[in-house]
Every structure is written in structure tokens, then in C-alpha cells.
XYZ file of N, CA and C in Angstrom:
453
model
N 3.421 36.138 -28.669
C 2.913 35.179 -27.599
C 1.719 35.879 -26.914
N 0.764 35.076 -26.595
C -0.323 35.525 -25.648
C -0.779 34.325 -24.828
N -1.636 34.625 -23.866
C -2.049 33.527 -22.905
C -2.773 32.426 -23.583
N -3.622 32.680 -24.578
C -4.382 31.558 -25.184
C -3.413 30.652 -25.991
N -2.510 31.232 -26.722
C -1.503 30.523 -27.383
C -0.773 29.510 -26.430
N -0.302 30.054 -25.342
C 0.418 29.212 -24.351
C -0.486 28.146 -23.761
N -1.715 28.442 -23.443
C -2.615 27.499 -22.865
C -3.063 26.359 -23.860
N -3.125 26.812 -25.134
C -3.413 25.876 -26.212
C -2.289 24.840 -26.420
N -1.015 25.439 -26.259
C 0.132 24.594 -26.404
C 0.256 23.609 -25.213
N -0.090 24.124 -23.975
C -0.002 23.213 -22.848
C -1.104 22.139 -23.007
N -2.262 22.436 -23.486
C -3.323 21.431 -23.712
C -2.834 20.399 -24.756
N -2.148 20.903 -25.759
C -1.635 19.953 -26.738
C -0.585 18.955 -26.213
N 0.324 19.470 -25.345
C 1.234 18.600 -24.707
C 0.587 17.542 -23.858
N -0.432 17.971 -23.080
C -1.163 16.979 -22.242
C -1.975 16.047 -23.076
N -2.581 16.472 -24.168
C -3.345 15.608 -24.994
C -2.418 14.607 -25.688
N -1.233 15.013 -26.111
C -0.243 14.093 -26.752
C 0.144 13.068 -25.710
N 0.416 13.474 -24.493
C 0.796 12.553 -23.426
C -0.355 11.534 -23.193
N -1.625 11.957 -23.135
C -2.667 11.047 -22.956
C -2.810 10.039 -24.079
N -2.536 10.488 -25.234
C -2.627 9.590 -26.401
C -1.502 8.532 -26.378
N -0.412 8.863 -25.828
C 0.786 7.995 -25.865
C 0.794 7.021 -24.611
N 0.108 7.429 -23.519
C 0.162 6.642 -22.307
C -1.226 6.190 -21.985
N -1.474 4.895 -22.019
C -2.880 4.424 -21.744
C -3.302 4.675 -20.331
N -2.295 4.914 -19.396
C -2.729 5.152 -18.005
C -3.148 6.606 -17.732
N -2.952 7.445 -18.745
C -3.343 8.903 -18.590
C -4.676 9.116 -19.246
N -5.683 9.648 -18.515
C -6.984 9.867 -19.062
C -6.920 10.975 -20.173
N -7.835 10.899 -21.137
C -7.950 11.963 -22.138
C -8.145 13.288 -21.446
N -7.533 14.271 -21.984
C -7.529 15.651 -21.396
C -8.563 16.493 -21.991
N -9.472 17.066 -21.248
C -10.492 17.980 -21.624
C -10.026 19.395 -21.297
N -10.695 20.393 -21.760
C -10.300 21.817 -21.370
C -11.563 22.592 -21.045
N -11.511 23.110 -19.760
C -12.549 23.969 -19.269
C -13.935 23.365 -19.319
N -14.005 22.063 -19.081
C -15.366 21.364 -19.079
C -15.981 21.435 -17.704
N -17.326 21.497 -17.670
C -18.107 21.507 -16.402
C -18.041 20.162 -15.726
N -18.364 20.156 -14.464
C -18.337 18.984 -13.604
C -19.196 17.845 -14.166
N -20.297 18.198 -14.896
C -21.146 17.181 -15.478
C -20.374 16.287 -16.434
N -19.452 16.794 -17.157
C -18.600 16.010 -18.111
C -17.842 14.935 -17.381
N -17.321 15.285 -16.201
C -16.562 14.360 -15.424
C -17.516 13.222 -14.913
N -18.648 13.598 -14.438
C -19.553 12.627 -13.953
C -20.050 11.666 -15.048
N -20.272 12.220 -16.323
C -20.630 11.341 -17.404
C -19.484 10.428 -17.765
N -18.284 10.851 -17.844
C -17.171 10.044 -18.172
C -16.944 8.914 -17.161
N -17.037 9.247 -15.861
C -16.791 8.241 -14.844
C -18.029 7.312 -14.642
N -19.178 7.719 -15.092
C -20.320 6.834 -15.050
C -20.180 5.717 -16.063
N -19.402 5.934 -17.176
C -19.149 4.939 -18.171
C -18.067 4.049 -17.665
N -17.262 3.631 -18.595
C -16.160 2.704 -18.297
C -14.766 3.418 -18.178
N -14.731 4.704 -18.111
C -13.491 5.411 -18.049
C -12.828 5.180 -16.714
N -11.436 4.948 -16.788
C -10.724 4.724 -15.535
C -10.316 6.000 -14.861
N -10.439 7.184 -15.603
C -10.171 8.430 -15.091
C -10.648 9.626 -15.896
N -10.386 10.747 -15.430
C -10.846 12.038 -16.073
C -9.796 13.117 -15.818
N -9.499 13.894 -16.903
C -8.594 14.993 -16.712
C -9.213 16.196 -17.400
N -9.112 17.349 -16.706
C -9.681 18.613 -17.241
C -8.665 19.749 -16.967
N -8.210 20.361 -18.007
C -7.314 21.529 -17.884
C -8.170 22.775 -17.761
N -8.041 23.489 -16.634
C -8.758 24.742 -16.424
C -7.767 25.873 -16.647
N -8.194 26.799 -17.513
C -7.248 27.871 -17.847
C -6.716 28.664 -16.643
N -7.541 29.008 -15.698
C -7.112 29.639 -14.448
C -6.896 31.121 -14.699
N -6.301 31.782 -13.684
C -6.109 33.160 -13.679
C -4.798 33.617 -14.345
N -4.718 34.914 -14.653
C -3.533 35.511 -15.199
C -3.057 36.581 -14.280
N -1.795 36.583 -13.978
C -1.159 37.721 -13.239
C -0.367 38.494 -14.237
N -0.551 39.852 -14.188
C 0.073 40.718 -15.189
C 1.007 41.689 -14.480
N 2.258 41.768 -14.983
C 3.201 42.798 -14.585
C 3.538 43.600 -15.831
N 3.302 44.927 -15.780
C 3.588 45.784 -16.903
C 4.985 46.314 -16.821
N 5.750 46.105 -17.802
C 7.159 46.565 -17.890
C 7.271 47.362 -19.136
N 7.644 48.634 -19.003
C 7.821 49.497 -20.131
C 9.218 49.356 -20.680
N 9.265 49.221 -22.010
C 10.620 49.167 -22.683
C 10.498 50.069 -23.884
N 11.291 51.108 -23.988
C 11.236 51.996 -25.119
C 9.876 52.698 -25.223
N 9.262 52.654 -26.390
C 8.002 53.292 -26.638
C 6.807 52.414 -26.448
N 7.018 51.119 -26.297
C 5.956 50.198 -26.139
C 5.892 49.498 -24.833
N 4.821 48.908 -24.551
C 4.666 48.167 -23.295
C 4.935 46.686 -23.519
N 5.607 46.051 -22.629
C 5.817 44.659 -22.599
C 5.236 44.168 -21.304
N 4.464 43.082 -21.407
C 3.754 42.530 -20.222
C 4.407 41.148 -19.859
N 4.756 41.048 -18.620
C 5.218 39.721 -18.124
C 3.981 39.062 -17.530
N 3.591 37.903 -18.108
C 2.374 37.246 -17.637
C 2.733 35.966 -16.959
N 1.985 35.690 -15.861
C 2.100 34.379 -15.228
C 0.671 33.775 -15.319
N 0.528 32.718 -15.991
C -0.696 31.992 -16.140
C -0.772 30.920 -15.095
N -1.928 30.689 -14.506
C -2.067 29.706 -13.411
C -3.113 28.649 -13.751
N -2.850 27.830 -14.771
C -3.868 26.767 -15.098
C -3.753 25.648 -14.064
N -4.807 24.889 -14.041
C -4.900 23.800 -13.090
C -5.338 22.531 -13.859
N -4.733 21.429 -13.602
C -5.158 20.160 -14.251
C -5.847 19.296 -13.230
N -7.161 19.141 -13.399
C -7.941 18.312 -12.475
C -7.796 16.881 -12.919
N -7.448 15.995 -11.976
C -7.281 14.590 -12.252
C -8.257 13.793 -11.303
N -8.997 12.908 -11.844
C -9.906 12.045 -11.037
C -9.732 10.602 -11.595
N -9.480 9.692 -10.698
C -9.303 8.283 -11.110
C -10.274 7.410 -10.299
N -10.556 6.263 -10.943
C -11.383 5.215 -10.275
C -10.469 4.056 -9.986
N -10.729 3.331 -8.913
C -9.992 2.147 -8.559
C -10.662 1.386 -7.487
N -10.447 0.093 -7.433
C -11.074 -0.754 -6.438
C -10.520 -0.488 -5.024
N -9.283 -0.215 -4.930
C -8.636 0.039 -3.604
C -7.971 1.383 -3.551
N -7.731 1.807 -2.345
C -7.063 3.073 -2.170
C -5.649 3.043 -2.766
N -5.019 1.877 -2.615
C -3.634 1.719 -3.196
C -3.693 1.829 -4.774
N -4.698 1.269 -5.354
C -4.857 1.382 -6.802
C -5.043 2.834 -7.210
N -5.872 3.583 -6.519
C -6.126 4.981 -6.802
C -4.885 5.818 -6.581
N -4.149 5.643 -5.478
C -2.944 6.334 -5.235
C -1.874 6.073 -6.271
N -1.718 4.825 -6.649
C -0.744 4.464 -7.694
C -1.131 5.162 -9.016
N -2.371 5.160 -9.339
C -2.792 5.786 -10.671
C -2.500 7.288 -10.623
N -2.815 7.952 -9.477
C -2.575 9.389 -9.398
C -1.060 9.704 -9.395
N -0.319 8.886 -8.727
C 1.113 9.110 -8.664
C 1.742 8.946 -10.104
N 1.282 7.912 -10.831
C 1.771 7.754 -12.183
C 1.452 8.914 -13.115
N 0.211 9.458 -12.990
C -0.199 10.607 -13.796
C 0.601 11.776 -13.513
N 0.818 12.079 -12.172
C 1.618 13.283 -11.763
C 3.000 13.191 -12.304
N 3.589 11.997 -12.203
C 4.945 11.797 -12.709
C 5.030 11.974 -14.199
N 4.079 11.484 -14.945
C 4.035 11.600 -16.421
C 3.862 13.049 -16.849
N 2.995 13.762 -16.142
C 2.746 15.199 -16.489
C 4.054 16.031 -16.174
N 4.669 15.693 -15.057
C 5.911 16.439 -14.726
C 6.958 16.171 -15.770
N 7.116 14.947 -16.238
C 8.082 14.560 -17.277
C 7.760 15.251 -18.577
N 6.521 15.299 -18.946
C 6.139 15.936 -20.227
C 6.389 17.439 -20.212
N 6.079 18.083 -19.119
C 6.368 19.530 -18.997
C 7.936 19.783 -18.935
N 8.628 18.962 -18.178
C 10.075 19.125 -18.153
C 10.763 18.930 -19.453
N 10.159 18.079 -20.304
C 10.765 17.838 -21.673
C 10.753 19.012 -22.563
N 9.778 19.938 -22.399
C 9.647 21.103 -23.244
C 9.054 22.235 -22.414
N 9.750 22.827 -21.485
C 9.097 23.876 -20.658
C 8.652 25.149 -21.399
N 9.178 25.292 -22.634
C 8.765 26.491 -23.453
C 7.560 26.061 -24.307
N 7.053 24.913 -24.184
C 5.884 24.480 -24.890
C 5.943 24.774 -26.405
N 7.117 24.403 -27.012
C 7.352 24.608 -28.432
C 7.471 26.067 -28.814
N 7.852 26.923 -27.914
C 8.063 28.312 -28.184
C 6.819 29.182 -27.824
N 5.822 28.562 -27.315
C 4.608 29.303 -26.981
C 4.693 30.113 -25.727
N 5.746 29.871 -24.887
C 5.939 30.625 -23.660
C 7.380 30.613 -23.291
N 7.760 31.265 -22.178
C 9.129 31.255 -21.754
C 9.486 30.178 -20.845
N 8.518 29.747 -19.999
C 8.754 28.651 -19.056
C 7.423 28.100 -18.458
N 7.432 26.815 -18.252
C 6.291 26.106 -17.657
C 6.811 25.191 -16.582
N 6.083 25.118 -15.438
C 6.463 24.187 -14.414
C 5.275 23.857 -13.555
N 5.387 22.686 -12.947
C 4.365 22.242 -11.937
C 4.726 23.033 -10.640
N 3.695 23.714 -10.041
C 4.027 24.470 -8.846
C 3.472 23.792 -7.607
N 2.728 22.719 -7.721
C 2.241 22.034 -6.560
C 1.083 21.121 -6.865
N 0.613 20.514 -5.826
C -0.531 19.589 -5.949
C -1.491 19.907 -4.772
N -2.770 19.922 -5.074
C -3.836 20.088 -4.083
C -4.644 18.835 -3.964
N -4.696 18.266 -2.740
C -5.450 16.975 -2.567
C -6.798 17.176 -1.772
N -6.958 18.270 -1.142
C -8.141 18.396 -0.263
C -9.143 19.355 -0.929
N -10.404 19.200 -0.482
C -11.466 20.096 -0.884
C -11.966 19.806 -2.306
N -11.732 18.510 -2.737
C -12.159 18.119 -4.056
C -13.533 17.448 -4.000
N -14.172 17.395 -5.171
C -15.515 16.810 -5.288
C -15.474 15.325 -4.970
N -14.330 14.651 -5.056
C -14.227 13.222 -4.856
C -14.160 12.792 -3.395
N -13.994 13.754 -2.474
C -13.834 13.397 -1.086
C -15.130 12.649 -0.629
N -14.864 11.503 -0.068
C -15.926 10.647 0.471
C -16.697 9.826 -0.563
N -16.330 9.902 -1.805
C -16.999 9.148 -2.876
C -16.208 7.757 -3.017
N -16.933 6.686 -2.887
C -16.241 5.385 -2.969
C -15.615 5.152 -4.299
N -14.437 4.579 -4.359
C -13.770 4.158 -5.577
C -13.210 5.352 -6.362
N -13.331 6.552 -5.907
C -12.783 7.775 -6.638
C -11.718 8.467 -5.800
N -10.735 9.000 -6.494
C -9.745 9.830 -5.795
C -9.315 10.913 -6.825
N -8.985 12.024 -6.320
C -8.604 13.105 -7.285
C -7.528 14.018 -6.646
N -7.007 14.824 -7.546
C -6.111 15.928 -7.087
C -6.072 16.943 -8.177
N -5.529 18.075 -7.780
C -5.318 19.177 -8.764
C -3.816 19.337 -8.884
N -3.343 19.413 -10.185
C -1.955 19.697 -10.462
C -1.946 21.183 -10.769
N -1.185 21.934 -9.949
C -1.131 23.396 -10.135
C 0.114 23.680 -11.013
N -0.117 24.470 -12.078
C 0.899 24.730 -13.059
C 1.098 26.228 -13.189
N 2.280 26.624 -13.466
C 2.625 28.048 -13.742
C 3.240 28.188 -15.161
N 2.786 29.069 -15.933
C 3.315 29.327 -17.270
C 3.723 30.774 -17.292
N 4.992 30.981 -17.615
C 5.524 32.349 -17.715
C 5.723 32.756 -19.188
N 5.242 33.955 -19.549
C 5.515 34.438 -20.843
C 5.572 35.963 -20.930
N 6.195 36.492 -21.944
C 6.272 37.882 -22.188
C 5.461 38.173 -23.436
N 4.610 39.219 -23.394
C 3.723 39.509 -24.480
C 3.547 41.045 -24.622
N 3.167 41.411 -25.870
C 2.822 42.862 -26.037
C 1.347 43.079 -25.737
N 0.688 42.030 -25.248
C -0.713 42.119 -24.866
C -0.869 41.782 -23.396
N -1.790 42.366 -22.685
C -1.883 42.020 -21.196
C -2.755 40.835 -20.968
N -2.873 39.913 -21.983
C -3.716 38.734 -21.828
C -3.130 37.562 -22.562
């Protein structure tokens, strides 16, 4: 196991979710802000972008080799469009619930990691603040894995 394998598995879970649920926007990975603006300038109801985030490394020696306990901190950016604040809040709430359910259904991401969980939501300081008809949030995720590599 390594961090890229786990992040790729997380992206696959989220992509599968978006394909199965019409209310979930297609999930991009590590895309720049311009991609979001292009998507929302068209007819997209929302935008999702998985950002790989940071890695926390704890080195644990076992026998003659090193084993690393890694905590990955990816973030899922969600931005939705809606005519009213109630529409936008309902869309965000539905997406957060669906993401939580998808992660809870397979927290090991098909064996790519030891555990995955949503660790919180950030609603402030986003690019959507003050933009009419847009609302956004960040879903903070933690992925735990053990690897023989520190990445």
C-alpha cells in the first residue's frame, strides 16, 4: 500500500458515486480553479474536486525494516448552483450525506488502506462566498494506511 494507491481508490469510490447519483457532480482530481469556473459557466449544477492534500508520517520500526503509518488528508471541494439558498443548502446536504454513506460502506477502499473517514466540513473562506447562486464547502477526509514507503 502507498498513498497514491489509496488516493486513487478514494477517487474511484467518489467517481462511482457520482455516476450512480445524478445529484452528485462528476469528481475531478487536483484540478485548478479555472476548471470549476468553466464547468459552472456551462450548464453544470455542481462541481467536485478531490485534492490529494498532505501526508502525515509516523515511522515505526518493526524487526529489520521500517513500517510507516501514514495519515492522508485529502479534501473534497464541492460547489453547487441553485436559485435559492434553500436549494443550495439541500444540494450540499445531499452530497455530504452520499459521500459519508459511500465511505462508510467500504472504509478500507477495497483494501487500498486501513481506514477512511470524513473528519469534518469547512464552510468558510471559500471562493464562492458572496457569489450569487453558488454555495460550496470542503469535505475533510482522513485516510489511514500502513506502508513500507513513507509516501
